PDB file of C-alpha atoms in Angstrom:
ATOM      1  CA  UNK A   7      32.677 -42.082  40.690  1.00  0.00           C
ATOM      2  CA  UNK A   8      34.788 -44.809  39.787  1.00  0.00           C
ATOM      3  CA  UNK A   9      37.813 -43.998  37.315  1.00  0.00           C
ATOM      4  CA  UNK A  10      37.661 -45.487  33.859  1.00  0.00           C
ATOM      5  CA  UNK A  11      40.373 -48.219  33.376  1.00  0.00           C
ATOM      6  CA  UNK A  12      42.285 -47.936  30.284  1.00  0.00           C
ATOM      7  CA  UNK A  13      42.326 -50.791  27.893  1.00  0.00           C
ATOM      8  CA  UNK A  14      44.997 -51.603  24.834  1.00  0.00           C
ATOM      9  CA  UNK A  15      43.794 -49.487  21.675  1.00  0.00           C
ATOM     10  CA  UNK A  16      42.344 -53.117  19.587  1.00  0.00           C
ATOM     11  CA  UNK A  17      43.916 -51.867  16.279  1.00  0.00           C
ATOM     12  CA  UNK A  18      47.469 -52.135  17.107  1.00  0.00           C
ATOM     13  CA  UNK A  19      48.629 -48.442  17.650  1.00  0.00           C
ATOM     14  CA  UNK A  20      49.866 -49.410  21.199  1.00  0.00           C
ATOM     15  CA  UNK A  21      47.552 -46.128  23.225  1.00  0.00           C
ATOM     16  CA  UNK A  22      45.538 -47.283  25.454  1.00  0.00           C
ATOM     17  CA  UNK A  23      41.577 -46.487  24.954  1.00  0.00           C
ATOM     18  CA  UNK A  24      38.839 -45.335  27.425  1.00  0.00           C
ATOM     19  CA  UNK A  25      36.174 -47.523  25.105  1.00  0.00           C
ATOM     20  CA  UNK A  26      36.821 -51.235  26.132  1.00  0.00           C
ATOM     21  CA  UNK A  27      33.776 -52.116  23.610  1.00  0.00           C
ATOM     22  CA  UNK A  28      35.998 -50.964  20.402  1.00  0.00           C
ATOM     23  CA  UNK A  29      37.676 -54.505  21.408  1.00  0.00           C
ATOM     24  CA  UNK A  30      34.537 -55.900  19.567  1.00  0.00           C
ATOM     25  CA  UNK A  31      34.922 -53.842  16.132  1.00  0.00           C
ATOM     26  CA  UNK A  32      37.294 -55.432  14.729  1.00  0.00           C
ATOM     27  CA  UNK A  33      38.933 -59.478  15.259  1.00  0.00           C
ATOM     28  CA  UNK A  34      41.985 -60.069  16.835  1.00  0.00           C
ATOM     29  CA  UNK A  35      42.796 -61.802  13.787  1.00  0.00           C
ATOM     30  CA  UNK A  36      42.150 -59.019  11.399  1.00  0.00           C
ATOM     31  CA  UNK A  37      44.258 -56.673  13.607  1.00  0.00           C
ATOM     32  CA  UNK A  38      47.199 -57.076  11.515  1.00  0.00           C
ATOM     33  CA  UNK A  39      45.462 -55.691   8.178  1.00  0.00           C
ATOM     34  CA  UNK A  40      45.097 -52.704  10.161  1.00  0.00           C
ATOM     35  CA  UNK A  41      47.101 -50.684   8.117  1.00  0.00           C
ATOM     36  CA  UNK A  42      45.140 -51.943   4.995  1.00  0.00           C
ATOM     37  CA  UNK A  43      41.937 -50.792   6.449  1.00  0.00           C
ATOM     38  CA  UNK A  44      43.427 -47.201   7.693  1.00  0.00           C
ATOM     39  CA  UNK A  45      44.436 -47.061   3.527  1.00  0.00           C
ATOM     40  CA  UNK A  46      41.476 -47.901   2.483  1.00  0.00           C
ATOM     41  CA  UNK A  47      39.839 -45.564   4.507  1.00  0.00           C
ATOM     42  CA  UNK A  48      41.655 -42.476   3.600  1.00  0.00           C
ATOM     43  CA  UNK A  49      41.302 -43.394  -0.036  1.00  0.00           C
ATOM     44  CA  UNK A  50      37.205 -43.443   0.402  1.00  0.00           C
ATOM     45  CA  UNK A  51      37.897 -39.907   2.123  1.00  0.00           C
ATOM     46  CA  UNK A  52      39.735 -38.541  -0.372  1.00  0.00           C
ATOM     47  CA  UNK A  53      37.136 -39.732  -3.134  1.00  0.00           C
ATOM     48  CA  UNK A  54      34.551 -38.290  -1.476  1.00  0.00           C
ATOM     49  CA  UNK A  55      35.901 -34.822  -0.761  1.00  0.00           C
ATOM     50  CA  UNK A  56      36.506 -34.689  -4.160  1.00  0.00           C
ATOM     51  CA  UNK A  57      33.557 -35.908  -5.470  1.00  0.00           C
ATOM     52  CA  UNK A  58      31.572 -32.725  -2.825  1.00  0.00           C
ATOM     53  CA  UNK A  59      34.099 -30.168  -4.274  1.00  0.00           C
ATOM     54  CA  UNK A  60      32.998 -30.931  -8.078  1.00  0.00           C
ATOM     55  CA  UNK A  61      29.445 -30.731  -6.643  1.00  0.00           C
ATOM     56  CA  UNK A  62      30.340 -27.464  -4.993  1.00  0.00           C
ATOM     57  CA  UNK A  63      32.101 -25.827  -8.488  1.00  0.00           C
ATOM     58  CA  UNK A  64      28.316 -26.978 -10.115  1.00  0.00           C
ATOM     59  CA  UNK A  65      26.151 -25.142  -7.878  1.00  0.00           C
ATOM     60  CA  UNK A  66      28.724 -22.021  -8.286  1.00  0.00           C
ATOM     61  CA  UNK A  67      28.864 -22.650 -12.074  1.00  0.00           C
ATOM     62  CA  UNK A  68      25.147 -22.289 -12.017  1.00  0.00           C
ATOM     63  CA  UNK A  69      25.028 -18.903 -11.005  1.00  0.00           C
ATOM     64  CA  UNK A  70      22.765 -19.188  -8.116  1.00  0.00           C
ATOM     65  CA  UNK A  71      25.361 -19.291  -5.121  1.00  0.00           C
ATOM     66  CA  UNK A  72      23.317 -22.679  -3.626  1.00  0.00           C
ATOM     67  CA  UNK A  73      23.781 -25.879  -3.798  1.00  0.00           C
ATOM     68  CA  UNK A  74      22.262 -27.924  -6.466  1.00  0.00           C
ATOM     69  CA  UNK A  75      18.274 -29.099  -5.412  1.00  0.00           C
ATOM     70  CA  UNK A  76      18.337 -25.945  -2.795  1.00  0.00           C
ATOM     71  CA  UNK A  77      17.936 -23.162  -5.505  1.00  0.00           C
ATOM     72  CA  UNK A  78      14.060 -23.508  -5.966  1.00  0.00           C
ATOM     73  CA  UNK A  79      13.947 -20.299  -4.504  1.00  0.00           C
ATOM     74  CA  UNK A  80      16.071 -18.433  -6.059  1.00  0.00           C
ATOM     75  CA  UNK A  81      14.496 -19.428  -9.679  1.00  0.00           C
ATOM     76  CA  UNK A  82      10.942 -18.612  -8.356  1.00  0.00           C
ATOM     77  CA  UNK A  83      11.583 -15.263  -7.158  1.00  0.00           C
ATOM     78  CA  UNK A  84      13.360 -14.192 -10.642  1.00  0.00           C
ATOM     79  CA  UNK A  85      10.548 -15.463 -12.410  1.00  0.00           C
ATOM     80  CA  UNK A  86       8.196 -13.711 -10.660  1.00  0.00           C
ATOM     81  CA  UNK A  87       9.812 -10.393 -10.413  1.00  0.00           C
ATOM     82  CA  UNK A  88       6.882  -8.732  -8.144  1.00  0.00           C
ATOM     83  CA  UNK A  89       7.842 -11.364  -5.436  1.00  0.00           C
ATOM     84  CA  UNK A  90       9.188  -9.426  -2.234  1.00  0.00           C
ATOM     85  CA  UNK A  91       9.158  -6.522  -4.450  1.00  0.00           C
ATOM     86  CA  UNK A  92       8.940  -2.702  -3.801  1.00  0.00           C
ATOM     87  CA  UNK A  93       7.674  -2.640  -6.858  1.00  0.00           C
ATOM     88  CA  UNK A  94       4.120  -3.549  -7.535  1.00  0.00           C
ATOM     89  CA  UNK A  95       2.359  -5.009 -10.663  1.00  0.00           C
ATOM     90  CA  UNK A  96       1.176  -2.122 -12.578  1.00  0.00           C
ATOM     91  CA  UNK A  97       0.739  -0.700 -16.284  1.00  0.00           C
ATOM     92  CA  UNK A  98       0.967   2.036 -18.335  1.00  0.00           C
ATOM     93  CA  UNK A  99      -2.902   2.584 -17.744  1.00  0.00           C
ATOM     94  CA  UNK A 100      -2.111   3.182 -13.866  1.00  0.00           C
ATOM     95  CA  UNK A 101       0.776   5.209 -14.327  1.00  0.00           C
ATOM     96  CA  UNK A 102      -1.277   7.151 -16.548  1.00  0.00           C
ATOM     97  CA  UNK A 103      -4.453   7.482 -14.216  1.00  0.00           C
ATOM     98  CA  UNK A 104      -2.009   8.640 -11.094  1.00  0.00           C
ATOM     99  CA  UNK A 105      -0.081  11.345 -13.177  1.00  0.00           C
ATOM    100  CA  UNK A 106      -3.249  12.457 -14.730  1.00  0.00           C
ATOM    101  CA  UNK A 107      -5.622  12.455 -11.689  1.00  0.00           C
ATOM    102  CA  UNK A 108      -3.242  13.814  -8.975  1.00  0.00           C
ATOM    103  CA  UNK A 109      -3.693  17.754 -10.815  1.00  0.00           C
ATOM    104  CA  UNK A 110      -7.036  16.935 -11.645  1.00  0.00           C
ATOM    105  CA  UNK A 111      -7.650  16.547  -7.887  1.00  0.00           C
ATOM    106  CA  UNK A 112      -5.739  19.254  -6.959  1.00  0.00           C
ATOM    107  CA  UNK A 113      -7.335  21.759  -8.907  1.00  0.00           C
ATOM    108  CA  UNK A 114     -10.368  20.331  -7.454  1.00  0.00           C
ATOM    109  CA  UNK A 115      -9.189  21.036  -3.834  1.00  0.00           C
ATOM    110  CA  UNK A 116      -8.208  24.818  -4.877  1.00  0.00           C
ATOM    111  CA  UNK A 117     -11.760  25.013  -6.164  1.00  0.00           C
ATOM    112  CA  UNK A 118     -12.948  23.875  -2.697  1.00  0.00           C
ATOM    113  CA  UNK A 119     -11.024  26.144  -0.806  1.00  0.00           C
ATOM    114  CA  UNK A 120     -11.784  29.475  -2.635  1.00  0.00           C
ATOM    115  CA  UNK A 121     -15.414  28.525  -2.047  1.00  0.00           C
ATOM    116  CA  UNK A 122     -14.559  27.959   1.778  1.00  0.00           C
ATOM    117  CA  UNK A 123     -12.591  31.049   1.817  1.00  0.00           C
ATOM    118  CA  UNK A 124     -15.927  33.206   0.649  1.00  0.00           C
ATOM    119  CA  UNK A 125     -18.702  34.696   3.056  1.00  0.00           C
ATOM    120  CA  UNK A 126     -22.388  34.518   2.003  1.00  0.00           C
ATOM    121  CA  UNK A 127     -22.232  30.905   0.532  1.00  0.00           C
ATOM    122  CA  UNK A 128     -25.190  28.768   0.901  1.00  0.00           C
ATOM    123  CA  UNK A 129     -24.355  25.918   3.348  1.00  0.00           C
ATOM    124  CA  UNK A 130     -24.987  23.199   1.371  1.00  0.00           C
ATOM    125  CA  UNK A 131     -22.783  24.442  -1.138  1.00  0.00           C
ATOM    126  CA  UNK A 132     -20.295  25.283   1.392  1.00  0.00           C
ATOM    127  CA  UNK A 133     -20.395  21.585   3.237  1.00  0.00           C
ATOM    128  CA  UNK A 134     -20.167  19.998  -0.522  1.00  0.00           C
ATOM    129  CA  UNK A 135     -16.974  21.657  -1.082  1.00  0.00           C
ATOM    130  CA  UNK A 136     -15.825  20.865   2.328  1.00  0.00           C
ATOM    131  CA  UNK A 137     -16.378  16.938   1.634  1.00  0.00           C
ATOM    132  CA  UNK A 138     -14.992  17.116  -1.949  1.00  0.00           C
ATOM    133  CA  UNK A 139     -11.453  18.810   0.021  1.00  0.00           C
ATOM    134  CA  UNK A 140     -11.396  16.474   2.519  1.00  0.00           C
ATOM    135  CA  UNK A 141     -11.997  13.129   0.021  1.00  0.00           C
ATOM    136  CA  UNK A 142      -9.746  14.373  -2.630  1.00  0.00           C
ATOM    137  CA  UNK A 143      -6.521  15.623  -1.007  1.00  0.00           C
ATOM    138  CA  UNK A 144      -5.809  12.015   0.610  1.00  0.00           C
ATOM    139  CA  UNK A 145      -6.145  10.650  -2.642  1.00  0.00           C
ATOM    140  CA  UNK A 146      -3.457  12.777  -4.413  1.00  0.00           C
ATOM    141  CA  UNK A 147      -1.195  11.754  -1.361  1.00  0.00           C
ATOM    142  CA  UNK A 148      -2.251   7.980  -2.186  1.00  0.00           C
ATOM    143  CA  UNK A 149      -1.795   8.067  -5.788  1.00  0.00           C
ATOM    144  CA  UNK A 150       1.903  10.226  -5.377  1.00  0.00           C
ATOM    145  CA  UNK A 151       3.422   7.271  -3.071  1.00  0.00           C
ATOM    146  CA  UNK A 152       2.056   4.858  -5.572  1.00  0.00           C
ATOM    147  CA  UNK A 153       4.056   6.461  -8.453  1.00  0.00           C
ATOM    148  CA  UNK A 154       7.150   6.591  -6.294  1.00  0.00           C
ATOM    149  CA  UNK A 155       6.489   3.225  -5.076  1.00  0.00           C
ATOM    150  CA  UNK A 156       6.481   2.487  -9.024  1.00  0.00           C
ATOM    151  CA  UNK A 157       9.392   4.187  -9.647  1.00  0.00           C
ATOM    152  CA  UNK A 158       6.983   6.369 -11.983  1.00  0.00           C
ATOM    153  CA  UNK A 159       7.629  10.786 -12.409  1.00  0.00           C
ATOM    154  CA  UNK A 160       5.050  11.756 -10.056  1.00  0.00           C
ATOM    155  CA  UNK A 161       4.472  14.348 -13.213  1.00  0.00           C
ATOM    156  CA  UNK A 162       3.983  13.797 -17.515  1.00  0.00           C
ATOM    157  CA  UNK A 163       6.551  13.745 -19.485  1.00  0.00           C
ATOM    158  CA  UNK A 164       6.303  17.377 -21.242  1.00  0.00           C
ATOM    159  CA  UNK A 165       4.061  16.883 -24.474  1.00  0.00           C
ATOM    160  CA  UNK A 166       2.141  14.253 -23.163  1.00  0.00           C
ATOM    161  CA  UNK A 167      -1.082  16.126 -21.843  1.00  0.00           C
ATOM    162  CA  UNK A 168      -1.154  19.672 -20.785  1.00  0.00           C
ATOM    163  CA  UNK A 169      -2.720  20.327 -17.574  1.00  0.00           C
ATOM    164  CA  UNK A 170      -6.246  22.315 -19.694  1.00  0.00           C
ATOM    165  CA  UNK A 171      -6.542  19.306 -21.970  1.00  0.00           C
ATOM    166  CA  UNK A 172      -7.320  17.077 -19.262  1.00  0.00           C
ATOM    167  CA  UNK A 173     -10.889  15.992 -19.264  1.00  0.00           C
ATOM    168  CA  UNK A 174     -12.644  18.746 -17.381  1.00  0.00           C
ATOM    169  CA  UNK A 175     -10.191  21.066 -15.955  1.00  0.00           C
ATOM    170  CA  UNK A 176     -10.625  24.920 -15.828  1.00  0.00           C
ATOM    171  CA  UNK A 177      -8.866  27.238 -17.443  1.00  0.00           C
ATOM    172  CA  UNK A 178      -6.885  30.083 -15.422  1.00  0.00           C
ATOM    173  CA  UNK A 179      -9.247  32.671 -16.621  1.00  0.00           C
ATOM    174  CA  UNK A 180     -12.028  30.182 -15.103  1.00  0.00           C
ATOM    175  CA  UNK A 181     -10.136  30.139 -11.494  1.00  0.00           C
ATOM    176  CA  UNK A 182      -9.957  33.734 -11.840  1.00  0.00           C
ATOM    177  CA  UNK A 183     -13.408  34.733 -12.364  1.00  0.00           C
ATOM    178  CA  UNK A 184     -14.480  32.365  -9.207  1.00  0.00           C
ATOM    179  CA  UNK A 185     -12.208  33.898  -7.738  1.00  0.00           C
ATOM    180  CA  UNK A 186     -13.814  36.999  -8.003  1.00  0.00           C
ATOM    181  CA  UNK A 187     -17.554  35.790  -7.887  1.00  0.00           C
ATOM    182  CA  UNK A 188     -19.084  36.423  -4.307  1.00  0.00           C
ATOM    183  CA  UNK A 189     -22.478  34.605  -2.895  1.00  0.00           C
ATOM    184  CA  UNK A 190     -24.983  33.180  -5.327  1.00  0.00           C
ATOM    185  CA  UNK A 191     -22.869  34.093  -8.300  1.00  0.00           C
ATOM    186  CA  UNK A 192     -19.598  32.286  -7.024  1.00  0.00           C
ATOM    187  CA  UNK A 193     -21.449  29.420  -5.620  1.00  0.00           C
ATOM    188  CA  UNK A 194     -23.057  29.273  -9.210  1.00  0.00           C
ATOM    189  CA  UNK A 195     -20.154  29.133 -10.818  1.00  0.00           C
ATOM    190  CA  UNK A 196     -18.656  27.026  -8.807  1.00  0.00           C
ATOM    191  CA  UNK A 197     -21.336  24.242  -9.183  1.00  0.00           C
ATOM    192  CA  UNK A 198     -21.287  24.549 -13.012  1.00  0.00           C
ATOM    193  CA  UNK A 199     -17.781  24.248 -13.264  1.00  0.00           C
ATOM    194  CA  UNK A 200     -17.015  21.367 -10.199  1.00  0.00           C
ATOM    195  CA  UNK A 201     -19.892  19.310 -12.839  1.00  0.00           C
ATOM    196  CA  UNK A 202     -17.635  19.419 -15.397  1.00  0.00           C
ATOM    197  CA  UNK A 203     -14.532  18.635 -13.831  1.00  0.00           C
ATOM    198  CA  UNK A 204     -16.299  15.668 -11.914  1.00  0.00           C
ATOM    199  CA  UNK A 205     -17.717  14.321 -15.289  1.00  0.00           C
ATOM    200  CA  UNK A 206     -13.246  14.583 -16.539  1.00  0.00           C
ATOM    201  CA  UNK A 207     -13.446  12.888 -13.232  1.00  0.00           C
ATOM    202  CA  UNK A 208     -15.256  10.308 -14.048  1.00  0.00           C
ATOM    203  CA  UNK A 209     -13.985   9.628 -17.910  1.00  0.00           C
ATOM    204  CA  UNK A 210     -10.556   9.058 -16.714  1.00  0.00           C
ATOM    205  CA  UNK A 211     -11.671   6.781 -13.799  1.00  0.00           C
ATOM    206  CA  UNK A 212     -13.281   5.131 -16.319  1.00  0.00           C
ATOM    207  CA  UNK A 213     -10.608   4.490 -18.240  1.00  0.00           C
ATOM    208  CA  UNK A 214      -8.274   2.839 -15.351  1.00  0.00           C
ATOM    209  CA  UNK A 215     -11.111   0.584 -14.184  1.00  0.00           C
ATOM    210  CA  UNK A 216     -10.970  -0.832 -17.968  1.00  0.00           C
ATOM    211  CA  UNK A 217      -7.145  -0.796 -18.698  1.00  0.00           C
ATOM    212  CA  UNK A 218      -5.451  -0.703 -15.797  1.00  0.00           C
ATOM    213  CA  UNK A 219      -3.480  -3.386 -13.910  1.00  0.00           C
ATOM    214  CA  UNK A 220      -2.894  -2.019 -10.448  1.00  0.00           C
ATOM    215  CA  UNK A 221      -5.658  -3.901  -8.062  1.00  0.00           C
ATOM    216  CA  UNK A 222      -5.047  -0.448  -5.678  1.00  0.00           C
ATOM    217  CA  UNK A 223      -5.476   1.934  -8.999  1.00  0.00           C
ATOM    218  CA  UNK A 224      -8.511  -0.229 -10.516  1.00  0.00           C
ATOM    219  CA  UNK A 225     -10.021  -0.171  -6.560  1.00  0.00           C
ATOM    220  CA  UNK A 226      -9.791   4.228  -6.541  1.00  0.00           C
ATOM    221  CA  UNK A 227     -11.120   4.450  -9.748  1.00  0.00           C
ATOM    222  CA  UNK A 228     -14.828   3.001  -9.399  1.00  0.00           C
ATOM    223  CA  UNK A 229     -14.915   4.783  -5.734  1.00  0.00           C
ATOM    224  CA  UNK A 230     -14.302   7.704  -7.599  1.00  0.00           C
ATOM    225  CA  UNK A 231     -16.909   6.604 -10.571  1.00  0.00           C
ATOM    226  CA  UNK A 232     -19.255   5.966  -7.509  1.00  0.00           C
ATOM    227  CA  UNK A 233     -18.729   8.891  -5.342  1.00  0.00           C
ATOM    228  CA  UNK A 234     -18.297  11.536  -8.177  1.00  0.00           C
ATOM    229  CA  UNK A 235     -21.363  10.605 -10.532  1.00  0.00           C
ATOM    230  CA  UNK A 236     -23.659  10.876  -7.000  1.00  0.00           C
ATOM    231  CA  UNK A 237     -21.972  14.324  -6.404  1.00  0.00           C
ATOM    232  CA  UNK A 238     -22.747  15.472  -9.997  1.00  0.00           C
ATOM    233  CA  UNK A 239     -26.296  14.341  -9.200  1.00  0.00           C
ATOM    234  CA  UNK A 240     -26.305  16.470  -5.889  1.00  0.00           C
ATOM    235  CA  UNK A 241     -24.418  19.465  -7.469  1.00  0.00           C
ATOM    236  CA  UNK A 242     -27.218  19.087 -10.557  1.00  0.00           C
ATOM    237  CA  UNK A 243     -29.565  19.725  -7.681  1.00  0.00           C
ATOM    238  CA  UNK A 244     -28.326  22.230  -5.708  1.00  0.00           C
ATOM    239  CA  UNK A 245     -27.951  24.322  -9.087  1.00  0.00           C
ATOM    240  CA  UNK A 246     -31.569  23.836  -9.942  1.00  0.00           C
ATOM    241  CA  UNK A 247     -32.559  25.351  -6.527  1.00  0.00           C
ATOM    242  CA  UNK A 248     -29.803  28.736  -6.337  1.00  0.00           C
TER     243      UNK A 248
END
């Protein structure tokens, strides 16, 4: 490879230079306004670091931490506060619905399950109880991490509904006495009562599918509309034939 020849730097410094074609920047008869031009230049430096440090104290001024024209983000996300969120859209309607439906369920599911604990029950009563367990106790997990995901009480506030004022729950003495029922009798009562705590059910699903906000809420509360008003149907049935 063949060495580079060295040529005298073209605006008078006196080093030599490795780029011969510099020699065609600037005239050998401007060469001695060199030091005009190296002026000049660091006064069009200096302007224009200071004119990107009083952009800089701007974009900090606003708040933002960007530069200005690059914050477009930023503004969107605040506006919309459910953006990237672990929060989702909901109401008072869905926080409502969860906190109310998750004991409503439950009781349902302890109904179930003294029903499956009993010997003599007819099977269709026994398989409707099984399906009513097995639909209902995912929900109440569902509708829990929803409320935490809301950064809602998974519980009401004290005062705001008691658990036997809910639409359709049983009392203790009504747990007790199915409880205590065995074969036709229990599976009976349990059909009367799981009627009227499907028809609570059904007013309170009601209720979120009109006022509530939550596309996950409004969604759970016509499957349960759906699904619970064909059970009450089916239970209506299977009480007509005991």
């Amino acid at each position: 490879m063949r060495a580079l020849r060295h040529t005298p730097d073209p605006y008078g410094s006196g080093r030599p230079t490795a780029y011969p074609w510099r020699q065609t920047l600037v005239p050998p008869e401007l060469a001695k306004d060199q030091s005009l031009m190296n002026k000049t230049r660091y006064i069009v430096t200096g302007t224009a670091l200071a004119t990107l440090l009083a952009l800089a104290g701007c974009g900090s001024n606003s708040g933002s931490g960007s530069m200005p024209g690059m914050d477009h983000g930023t503004s969107s996300a605040s506006a919309n506060p459910s953006a990237g969120s672990t929060d989702p859209v909901h109401n008072a309607a869905d926080t409502m619905f969860a906190q109310m439906m998750i004991p409503h369920h439950a009781q349902a599911v302890e109904m179930s399950d003294a029903m499956l604990a009993k010997q003599d029950i007819p099977a269709a009563v026994t398989e409707l109880a099984a399906r009513i367990r097995a639909a209902q106790a995912p929900e109440i997990e569902k509708m829990t991490g929803w409320l935490t995901s809301w950064n809602e009480s998974a519980t009401m506030a004290a005062g705001d509904h008691s658990s036997h004022s809910m639409d359709g729950m049983m009392s203790d003495a009504d747990l007790q006495k199915l409880e205590a029922a065995q074969g036709t009798e229990a599976a009976t009562l349990f059909l009367t009562q799981m009627i009227a705590h499907h028809e609570g059910a059904v007013t309170m699903a009601k209720t979120e599918t009109s006022q509530g906000q939550n596309p996950e809420a409004v969604q759970l509360s016509k499957d349960i509309v759906a699904s619970q008003e064909e059970e009450i149907q089916e239970m209506k049935d299977l009480l007509a034939g005991l």
